[in-house]
Short mmCIF file of C-alpha atoms in Angstrom, two decimals:
data_model
loop_
_atom_site.label_atom_id
_atom_site.label_comp_id
_atom_site.label_asym_id
_atom_site.label_seq_id
_atom_site.Cartn_x
_atom_site.Cartn_y
_atom_site.Cartn_z
CA UNK O 1 99.26 -26.81 -50.68
CA UNK O 2 96.64 -25.18 -48.23
CA UNK O 3 94.84 -27.57 -45.83
CA UNK O 4 91.11 -27.37 -45.31
CA UNK O 5 91.72 -25.91 -41.90
CA UNK O 6 93.92 -23.13 -43.33
CA UNK O 7 91.07 -22.06 -45.66
CA UNK O 8 88.45 -22.28 -42.89
CA UNK O 9 90.61 -20.06 -40.67
CA UNK O 10 91.41 -17.43 -43.10
CA UNK O 11 91.37 -13.79 -41.74
CA UNK O 12 89.12 -11.92 -44.14
CA UNK O 13 90.14 -8.65 -42.79
CA UNK O 14 93.57 -8.80 -44.23
CA UNK O 15 91.89 -8.51 -47.64
CA UNK O 16 88.37 -7.24 -47.63
CA UNK O 17 85.98 -5.08 -45.32
CA UNK O 18 83.27 -7.41 -46.10
CA UNK O 19 81.84 -9.90 -43.35
CA UNK O 20 79.83 -12.91 -43.04
CA UNK O 21 76.66 -12.82 -40.98
CA UNK O 22 75.09 -16.26 -39.97
CA UNK O 23 71.33 -15.80 -39.62
CA UNK O 24 69.77 -18.22 -36.85
CA UNK O 25 66.13 -19.03 -36.34
CA UNK O 26 64.03 -21.59 -34.71
CA UNK O 27 62.50 -24.24 -36.96
CA UNK O 28 59.13 -25.81 -37.31
CA UNK O 29 59.50 -28.38 -34.36
CA UNK O 30 60.22 -25.44 -31.93
CA UNK O 31 63.51 -26.92 -30.86
CA UNK O 32 65.34 -27.56 -34.19
CA UNK O 33 67.73 -24.60 -35.05
CA UNK O 34 68.36 -23.46 -38.66
CA UNK O 35 70.82 -20.90 -40.02
CA UNK O 36 72.15 -19.57 -43.32
CA UNK O 37 74.95 -17.17 -43.98
CA UNK O 38 75.11 -13.89 -46.21
CA UNK O 39 77.87 -11.49 -47.07
CA UNK O 40 77.58 -7.90 -45.73
CA UNK O 41 79.76 -4.89 -46.92
CA UNK O 42 81.23 -4.11 -43.58
CA UNK O 43 81.05 -4.52 -39.78
CA UNK O 44 77.67 -4.12 -38.23
CA UNK O 45 77.14 -3.48 -34.41
CA UNK O 46 73.25 -3.13 -34.09
CA UNK O 47 70.63 -5.37 -35.46
CA UNK O 48 68.73 -2.39 -36.97
CA UNK O 49 71.66 -2.02 -39.48
CA UNK O 50 71.03 -5.67 -40.78
CA UNK O 51 68.66 -6.18 -43.60
CA UNK O 52 65.61 -8.48 -43.32
CA UNK O 53 66.05 -11.80 -45.28
CA UNK O 54 63.75 -14.89 -46.27
CA UNK O 55 63.78 -18.63 -46.30
CA UNK O 56 61.79 -21.53 -47.64
CA UNK O 57 59.28 -22.20 -44.89
CA UNK O 58 57.89 -25.23 -46.58
CA UNK O 59 61.23 -26.93 -45.93
CA UNK O 60 61.27 -26.18 -42.33
CA UNK O 61 57.60 -27.07 -41.57
CA UNK O 62 56.78 -23.47 -41.06
CA UNK O 63 54.82 -22.60 -44.33
CA UNK O 64 52.99 -24.40 -47.19
CA UNK O 65 54.58 -25.09 -50.50
CA UNK O 66 52.30 -22.85 -52.40
CA UNK O 67 53.27 -19.83 -50.12
CA UNK O 68 56.53 -20.73 -48.65
CA UNK O 69 58.31 -17.45 -47.98
CA UNK O 70 58.97 -16.69 -44.49
CA UNK O 71 60.76 -13.36 -43.51
CA UNK O 72 63.60 -13.19 -40.91
CA UNK O 73 63.87 -10.10 -38.68
CA UNK O 74 67.34 -9.47 -37.18
CA UNK O 75 66.88 -9.11 -33.36
CA UNK O 76 70.32 -9.67 -31.59
CA UNK O 77 73.89 -9.78 -32.61
CA UNK O 78 76.81 -11.87 -31.36
CA UNK O 79 80.34 -12.46 -32.27
CA UNK O 80 80.91 -15.57 -34.28
CA UNK O 81 83.25 -17.89 -32.51
CA UNK O 82 83.79 -20.16 -35.58
CA UNK O 83 84.57 -17.67 -38.28
CA UNK O 84 85.82 -14.99 -35.80
CA UNK O 85 87.18 -11.54 -36.94
CA UNK O 86 84.21 -9.12 -37.51
CA UNK O 87 81.87 -11.98 -38.57
CA UNK O 88 78.72 -12.31 -36.50
CA UNK O 89 75.86 -14.50 -35.45
CA UNK O 90 72.43 -13.04 -35.73
CA UNK O 91 69.51 -14.47 -33.83
CA UNK O 92 66.15 -13.65 -35.89
CA UNK O 93 62.57 -14.33 -35.45
CA UNK O 94 60.12 -15.16 -38.19
CA UNK O 95 57.25 -13.46 -39.88
CA UNK O 96 54.88 -13.82 -43.03
CA UNK O 97 55.39 -11.44 -45.90
CA UNK O 98 52.38 -9.32 -44.37
CA UNK O 99 54.51 -8.81 -41.10
CA UNK O 100 52.46 -11.25 -38.89
CA UNK O 101 54.53 -13.47 -36.43
CA UNK O 102 54.51 -17.19 -37.55
CA UNK O 103 53.17 -19.61 -35.10
CA UNK O 104 56.59 -20.87 -34.12
CA UNK O 105 57.73 -17.23 -33.38
CA UNK O 106 57.53 -17.16 -29.57
CA UNK O 107 59.75 -14.11 -29.33
CA UNK O 108 57.29 -11.66 -30.54
CA UNK O 109 54.82 -12.21 -27.87
CA UNK O 110 57.64 -12.43 -25.29
CA UNK O 111 58.88 -8.90 -26.48
CA UNK O 112 55.39 -7.53 -25.74
CA UNK O 113 55.44 -8.80 -22.23
CA UNK O 114 59.02 -7.35 -21.61
CA UNK O 115 57.98 -3.97 -23.06
CA UNK O 116 55.05 -3.69 -20.71
CA UNK O 117 55.83 -0.53 -18.58
CA UNK O 118 55.36 -2.54 -15.18
CA UNK O 119 57.82 -5.24 -16.35
CA UNK O 120 60.35 -2.63 -17.66
CA UNK O 121 60.11 -0.93 -14.23
CA UNK O 122 60.92 -4.17 -12.42
CA UNK O 123 64.07 -4.99 -14.50
CA UNK O 124 63.59 -8.83 -14.51
CA UNK O 125 66.76 -10.77 -14.17
CA UNK O 126 67.14 -14.27 -15.35
CA UNK O 127 69.55 -17.03 -14.66
CA UNK O 128 68.74 -20.21 -16.68
CA UNK O 129 70.48 -23.40 -15.94
CA UNK O 130 70.38 -25.35 -19.23
CA UNK O 131 71.07 -29.21 -18.80
CA UNK O 132 71.74 -31.37 -21.78
CA UNK O 133 72.96 -35.00 -22.62
CA UNK O 134 75.77 -35.76 -25.15
CA UNK O 135 74.89 -38.99 -27.09
CA UNK O 136 77.11 -41.10 -29.29
CA UNK O 137 76.18 -40.30 -32.86
CA UNK O 138 75.15 -43.57 -34.32
CA UNK O 139 73.75 -45.38 -31.32
CA UNK O 140 71.96 -42.38 -29.59
CA UNK O 141 73.36 -43.74 -26.18
CA UNK O 142 75.06 -41.49 -23.76
CA UNK O 143 78.88 -40.84 -24.37
CA UNK O 144 81.04 -42.76 -21.73
CA UNK O 145 78.34 -45.54 -21.64
CA UNK O 146 78.79 -48.92 -22.72
CA UNK O 147 76.83 -49.56 -25.81
CA UNK O 148 73.81 -51.51 -24.87
CA UNK O 149 74.80 -51.45 -21.17
CA UNK O 150 74.74 -49.14 -18.21
CA UNK O 151 77.45 -47.46 -16.27
CA UNK O 152 77.59 -47.78 -12.60
CA UNK O 153 74.70 -46.19 -10.50
CA UNK O 154 74.58 -42.32 -9.99
CA UNK O 155 76.86 -40.77 -7.34
CA UNK O 156 80.31 -40.40 -8.49
CA UNK O 157 79.57 -38.37 -11.76
CA UNK O 158 78.24 -35.03 -10.51
CA UNK O 159 81.01 -32.41 -10.84
CA UNK O 160 83.37 -35.17 -11.30
CA UNK O 161 86.92 -35.62 -12.71
CA UNK O 162 88.43 -38.54 -14.15
CA UNK O 163 88.14 -40.69 -17.37
CA UNK O 164 85.82 -43.10 -15.72
CA UNK O 165 83.45 -40.53 -14.59
CA UNK O 166 83.42 -37.46 -16.62
CA UNK O 167 82.64 -37.97 -20.31
CA UNK O 168 82.82 -34.97 -22.90
CA UNK O 169 84.60 -32.34 -21.03
CA UNK O 170 86.41 -31.06 -24.39
CA UNK O 171 83.13 -30.48 -25.80
CA UNK O 172 81.92 -28.58 -22.83
CA UNK O 173 84.88 -26.33 -22.40
CA UNK O 174 84.95 -25.56 -26.08
CA UNK O 175 81.30 -24.49 -25.68
CA UNK O 176 81.85 -22.45 -22.52
CA UNK O 177 84.86 -20.46 -24.32
CA UNK O 178 82.94 -20.11 -27.44
CA UNK O 179 79.89 -18.62 -25.78
CA UNK O 180 82.29 -16.09 -23.74
CA UNK O 181 83.80 -15.04 -27.11
CA UNK O 182 80.39 -14.53 -28.41
CA UNK O 183 79.34 -12.12 -25.79
CA UNK O 184 76.85 -14.57 -24.11
CA UNK O 185 76.76 -13.91 -20.35
CA UNK O 186 77.48 -17.71 -19.59
CA UNK O 187 78.18 -17.82 -16.07
CA UNK O 188 79.41 -21.46 -15.40
CA UNK O 189 79.48 -25.01 -16.34
CA UNK O 190 79.28 -28.30 -14.43
CA UNK O 191 78.81 -32.09 -14.94
CA UNK O 192 75.45 -33.41 -13.91
CA UNK O 193 74.36 -36.43 -11.79
CA UNK O 194 73.87 -38.55 -14.86
CA UNK O 195 77.01 -39.43 -16.65
CA UNK O 196 77.16 -37.94 -20.02
CA UNK O 197 74.94 -35.05 -18.82
CA UNK O 198 76.14 -31.47 -18.38
CA UNK O 199 74.79 -27.90 -17.65
CA UNK O 200 75.67 -24.45 -18.66
CA UNK O 201 74.37 -21.32 -16.84
CA UNK O 202 73.32 -18.16 -18.64
CA UNK O 203 72.73 -14.98 -16.78
CA UNK O 204 72.11 -12.69 -15.10
CA UNK O 205 70.41 -11.56 -18.29
CA UNK O 206 67.53 -8.98 -18.36
CA UNK O 207 64.31 -9.50 -20.17
CA UNK O 208 64.13 -10.72 -23.62
CA UNK O 209 68.01 -11.00 -23.89
CA UNK O 210 67.85 -14.10 -21.66
CA UNK O 211 65.98 -15.96 -24.39
CA UNK O 212 68.17 -14.68 -27.09
CA UNK O 213 71.22 -15.87 -25.29
CA UNK O 214 70.06 -19.22 -24.48
CA UNK O 215 69.01 -19.94 -28.09
CA UNK O 216 72.28 -18.80 -29.22
CA UNK O 217 74.13 -20.68 -26.72
CA UNK O 218 72.17 -23.84 -27.82
CA UNK O 219 72.99 -23.03 -31.47
CA UNK O 220 76.89 -22.76 -30.60
CA UNK O 221 76.45 -26.07 -28.63
CA UNK O 222 74.82 -27.78 -31.70
CA UNK O 223 77.64 -26.50 -33.94
CA UNK O 224 80.30 -27.89 -31.73
CA UNK O 225 78.82 -31.12 -31.16
CA UNK O 226 78.45 -31.36 -34.98
CA UNK O 227 82.18 -30.89 -35.29
CA UNK O 228 82.98 -33.59 -32.65
CA UNK O 229 80.60 -36.07 -34.14
CA UNK O 230 78.40 -36.17 -31.02
CA UNK O 231 74.70 -35.62 -30.70
CA UNK O 232 73.34 -33.05 -28.11
CA UNK O 233 69.92 -34.03 -26.67
CA UNK O 234 67.55 -31.85 -24.71
CA UNK O 235 65.24 -34.47 -24.06
CA UNK O 236 63.92 -34.05 -20.32
CA UNK O 237 64.24 -37.69 -19.49
CA UNK O 238 66.74 -39.31 -22.24
CA UNK O 239 67.17 -42.50 -20.24
CA UNK O 240 64.25 -44.14 -18.53
CA UNK O 241 64.66 -45.72 -14.96
CA UNK O 242 66.81 -44.69 -12.02
CA UNK O 243 68.55 -41.70 -13.91
CA UNK O 244 68.19 -37.93 -13.39
CA UNK O 245 66.28 -36.10 -16.00
CA UNK O 246 67.32 -32.87 -17.64
CA UNK O 247 65.73 -29.47 -16.83
CA UNK O 248 66.19 -25.74 -17.36
CA UNK O 249 65.78 -24.39 -14.05
CA UNK O 250 65.07 -20.49 -14.11
CA UNK O 251 66.42 -18.22 -11.46
CA UNK O 252 64.35 -15.12 -11.26
CA UNK O 253 64.35 -11.76 -9.40
CA UNK O 254 62.73 -8.20 -10.03
CA UNK O 255 64.09 -4.95 -8.82
CA UNK O 256 61.62 -5.17 -5.84
CA UNK O 257 62.74 -8.54 -4.87
CA UNK O 258 66.17 -7.38 -4.89
CA UNK O 259 65.64 -4.51 -2.57
CA UNK O 260 65.00 -4.49 1.20
CA UNK O 261 61.78 -6.25 1.97
CA UNK O 262 62.04 -8.07 -1.14
CA UNK O 263 61.36 -11.50 0.51
CA UNK O 264 57.82 -10.60 0.93
CA UNK O 265 57.52 -9.75 -2.71
CA UNK O 266 59.07 -13.11 -3.60
CA UNK O 267 56.44 -14.93 -1.36
CA UNK O 268 53.63 -13.20 -3.25
CA UNK O 269 54.99 -14.10 -6.59
CA UNK O 270 55.34 -17.63 -5.50
CA UNK O 271 51.71 -17.66 -4.49
CA UNK O 272 50.74 -16.38 -7.90
CA UNK O 273 52.88 -18.89 -9.77
CA UNK O 274 51.08 -21.58 -7.68
CA UNK O 275 47.61 -20.27 -8.71
CA UNK O 276 48.70 -20.75 -12.34
CA UNK O 277 50.68 -23.93 -11.90
CA UNK O 278 48.86 -25.99 -14.57
CA UNK O 279 49.29 -23.24 -17.13
CA UNK O 280 52.98 -23.00 -16.65
CA UNK O 281 53.48 -26.74 -16.58
CA UNK O 282 51.58 -26.81 -19.95
CA UNK O 283 54.16 -24.40 -21.36
CA UNK O 284 57.35 -25.58 -19.76
CA UNK O 285 58.37 -28.29 -22.26
CA UNK O 286 57.32 -31.48 -23.85
CA UNK O 287 57.71 -34.74 -22.19
CA UNK O 288 58.07 -32.99 -18.82
CA UNK O 289 55.83 -35.52 -17.16
CA UNK O 290 58.65 -38.14 -17.60
CA UNK O 291 60.92 -35.91 -15.49
CA UNK O 292 58.74 -34.21 -13.01
CA UNK O 293 57.86 -37.39 -10.85
CA UNK O 294 58.72 -36.51 -7.38
CA UNK O 295 62.06 -38.40 -7.66
CA UNK O 296 65.50 -37.32 -8.75
CA UNK O 297 65.32 -33.76 -7.46
CA UNK O 298 61.90 -32.96 -8.62
CA UNK O 299 58.47 -32.14 -7.49
CA UNK O 300 55.48 -34.22 -8.83
CA UNK O 301 54.12 -32.63 -12.02
CA UNK O 302 50.74 -32.34 -10.48
CA UNK O 303 51.87 -30.71 -7.24
CA UNK O 304 52.99 -27.23 -6.52
CA UNK O 305 55.14 -26.68 -3.41
CA UNK O 306 57.92 -24.28 -2.46
CA UNK O 307 60.55 -24.38 0.12
CA UNK O 308 63.87 -22.94 1.25
CA UNK O 309 66.87 -25.06 -0.09
CA UNK O 310 64.53 -27.82 -1.09
CA UNK O 311 65.50 -29.30 -4.42
CA UNK O 312 62.35 -31.47 -4.36
CA UNK O 313 60.18 -28.50 -4.64
CA UNK O 314 58.52 -26.69 -7.62
CA UNK O 315 60.14 -23.50 -6.39
CA UNK O 316 63.21 -23.13 -4.43
CA UNK O 317 64.37 -20.18 -2.27
CA UNK O 318 67.92 -20.03 -1.42
CA UNK O 319 69.26 -19.96 2.31
CA UNK O 320 70.91 -16.41 1.28
CA UNK O 321 67.66 -15.02 0.11
CA UNK O 322 65.73 -16.15 3.36
CA UNK O 323 68.48 -14.71 5.68
CA UNK O 324 69.01 -11.49 3.71
CA UNK O 325 65.19 -10.65 3.23
CA UNK O 326 65.71 -10.11 -0.29
CA UNK O 327 67.00 -11.78 -3.59
CA UNK O 328 65.81 -14.37 -5.95
CA UNK O 329 64.02 -17.74 -6.47
CA UNK O 330 64.38 -20.62 -8.77
CA UNK O 331 61.56 -22.09 -10.76
CA UNK O 332 62.68 -25.83 -11.02
CA UNK O 333 59.79 -27.03 -13.27
CA UNK O 334 61.15 -25.85 -16.91
CA UNK O 335 62.26 -28.91 -18.88
CA UNK O 336 65.38 -28.76 -20.76
CA UNK O 337 63.64 -28.46 -24.08
CA UNK O 338 61.77 -25.57 -22.83
CA UNK O 339 61.42 -22.50 -25.16
CA UNK O 340 63.15 -19.60 -23.02
CA UNK O 341 61.06 -17.00 -24.75
CA UNK O 342 57.93 -18.54 -23.45
CA UNK O 343 59.14 -19.54 -19.92
CA UNK O 344 60.83 -16.00 -19.11
CA UNK O 345 57.96 -13.88 -20.36
CA UNK O 346 55.27 -16.38 -18.67
CA UNK O 347 56.98 -15.86 -15.30
CA UNK O 348 57.29 -12.12 -15.73
CA UNK O 349 53.60 -12.00 -16.80
CA UNK O 350 52.38 -14.06 -14.09
CA UNK O 351 54.27 -12.39 -11.14
CA UNK O 352 54.18 -8.72 -12.39
CA UNK O 353 51.41 -8.11 -14.81
CA UNK O 354 48.64 -10.70 -13.70
CA UNK O 355 46.27 -9.84 -10.85
CA UNK O 356 44.28 -13.01 -9.71
#
């Protein structure tokens, strides 16, 4: 008698050329992820080979019931770490039947920025540090924390090892390997300052691909925590009080910044970001005011400042960049629940296209 796991792990290529494509999109809240699967006649390597599809937008908060059809446009393909073989994950964005991007489709506007000739010429690189918190499913309290109580103060948990300090490593490592399998440019993971909180890094990724990869990495994490019976939270301040919040620091460079003399370009870009601080903060994630307090390695939400090796700044420049006279900088303002399409394209638009 076959076990359920035997059937889940069936190798389809032994009996058919058909594959399963899991179409993924962002739901009506702007943070919830949705997906559904379809059978395709054979392996696919380019999104242009994939058919468009549709879904009931009235059930995701993205369309009215009397006109509920929303169309999915395939945009990026990744290997499926759950079904494996030739099966794929497909990152999509969503449009009306008339071909207009729906309001929650933030990829469409980002793609316009990244196709601008000035942006294309600068080959913008992104490295995004996605923090998140693992919660116990039924009580929505961090894993490893006593129910209704608190662990010892922060200090022993960052990059820690040991059953009394590190909670959820099996989920984190499974996610790390699943992302590598999928083809995401995940570059590392670490335990964070608050127990039960972790971080993964994606990058360097160029242009729009940074947004695609963060969303699919989030999707894979949601699927793994579903299997583990744990809830993943991207809330920027999941626990009030003397506990670190969760961000999505965005490391950024352009071709000019990476070349000799790039430090002067970096300083000019930072000046431009300072002039549009309020606009960026408004787009950098909901609830960020609970995180950007001037404490716990953040700058105050109403203050823009930058510095070398300063983790209490809005923008941090690394010592290597200062020494070499070229490199990258880190925008520390984005919240963990930010939309990567918005954040990456806005940084490029402000620093490359916008003329104050």
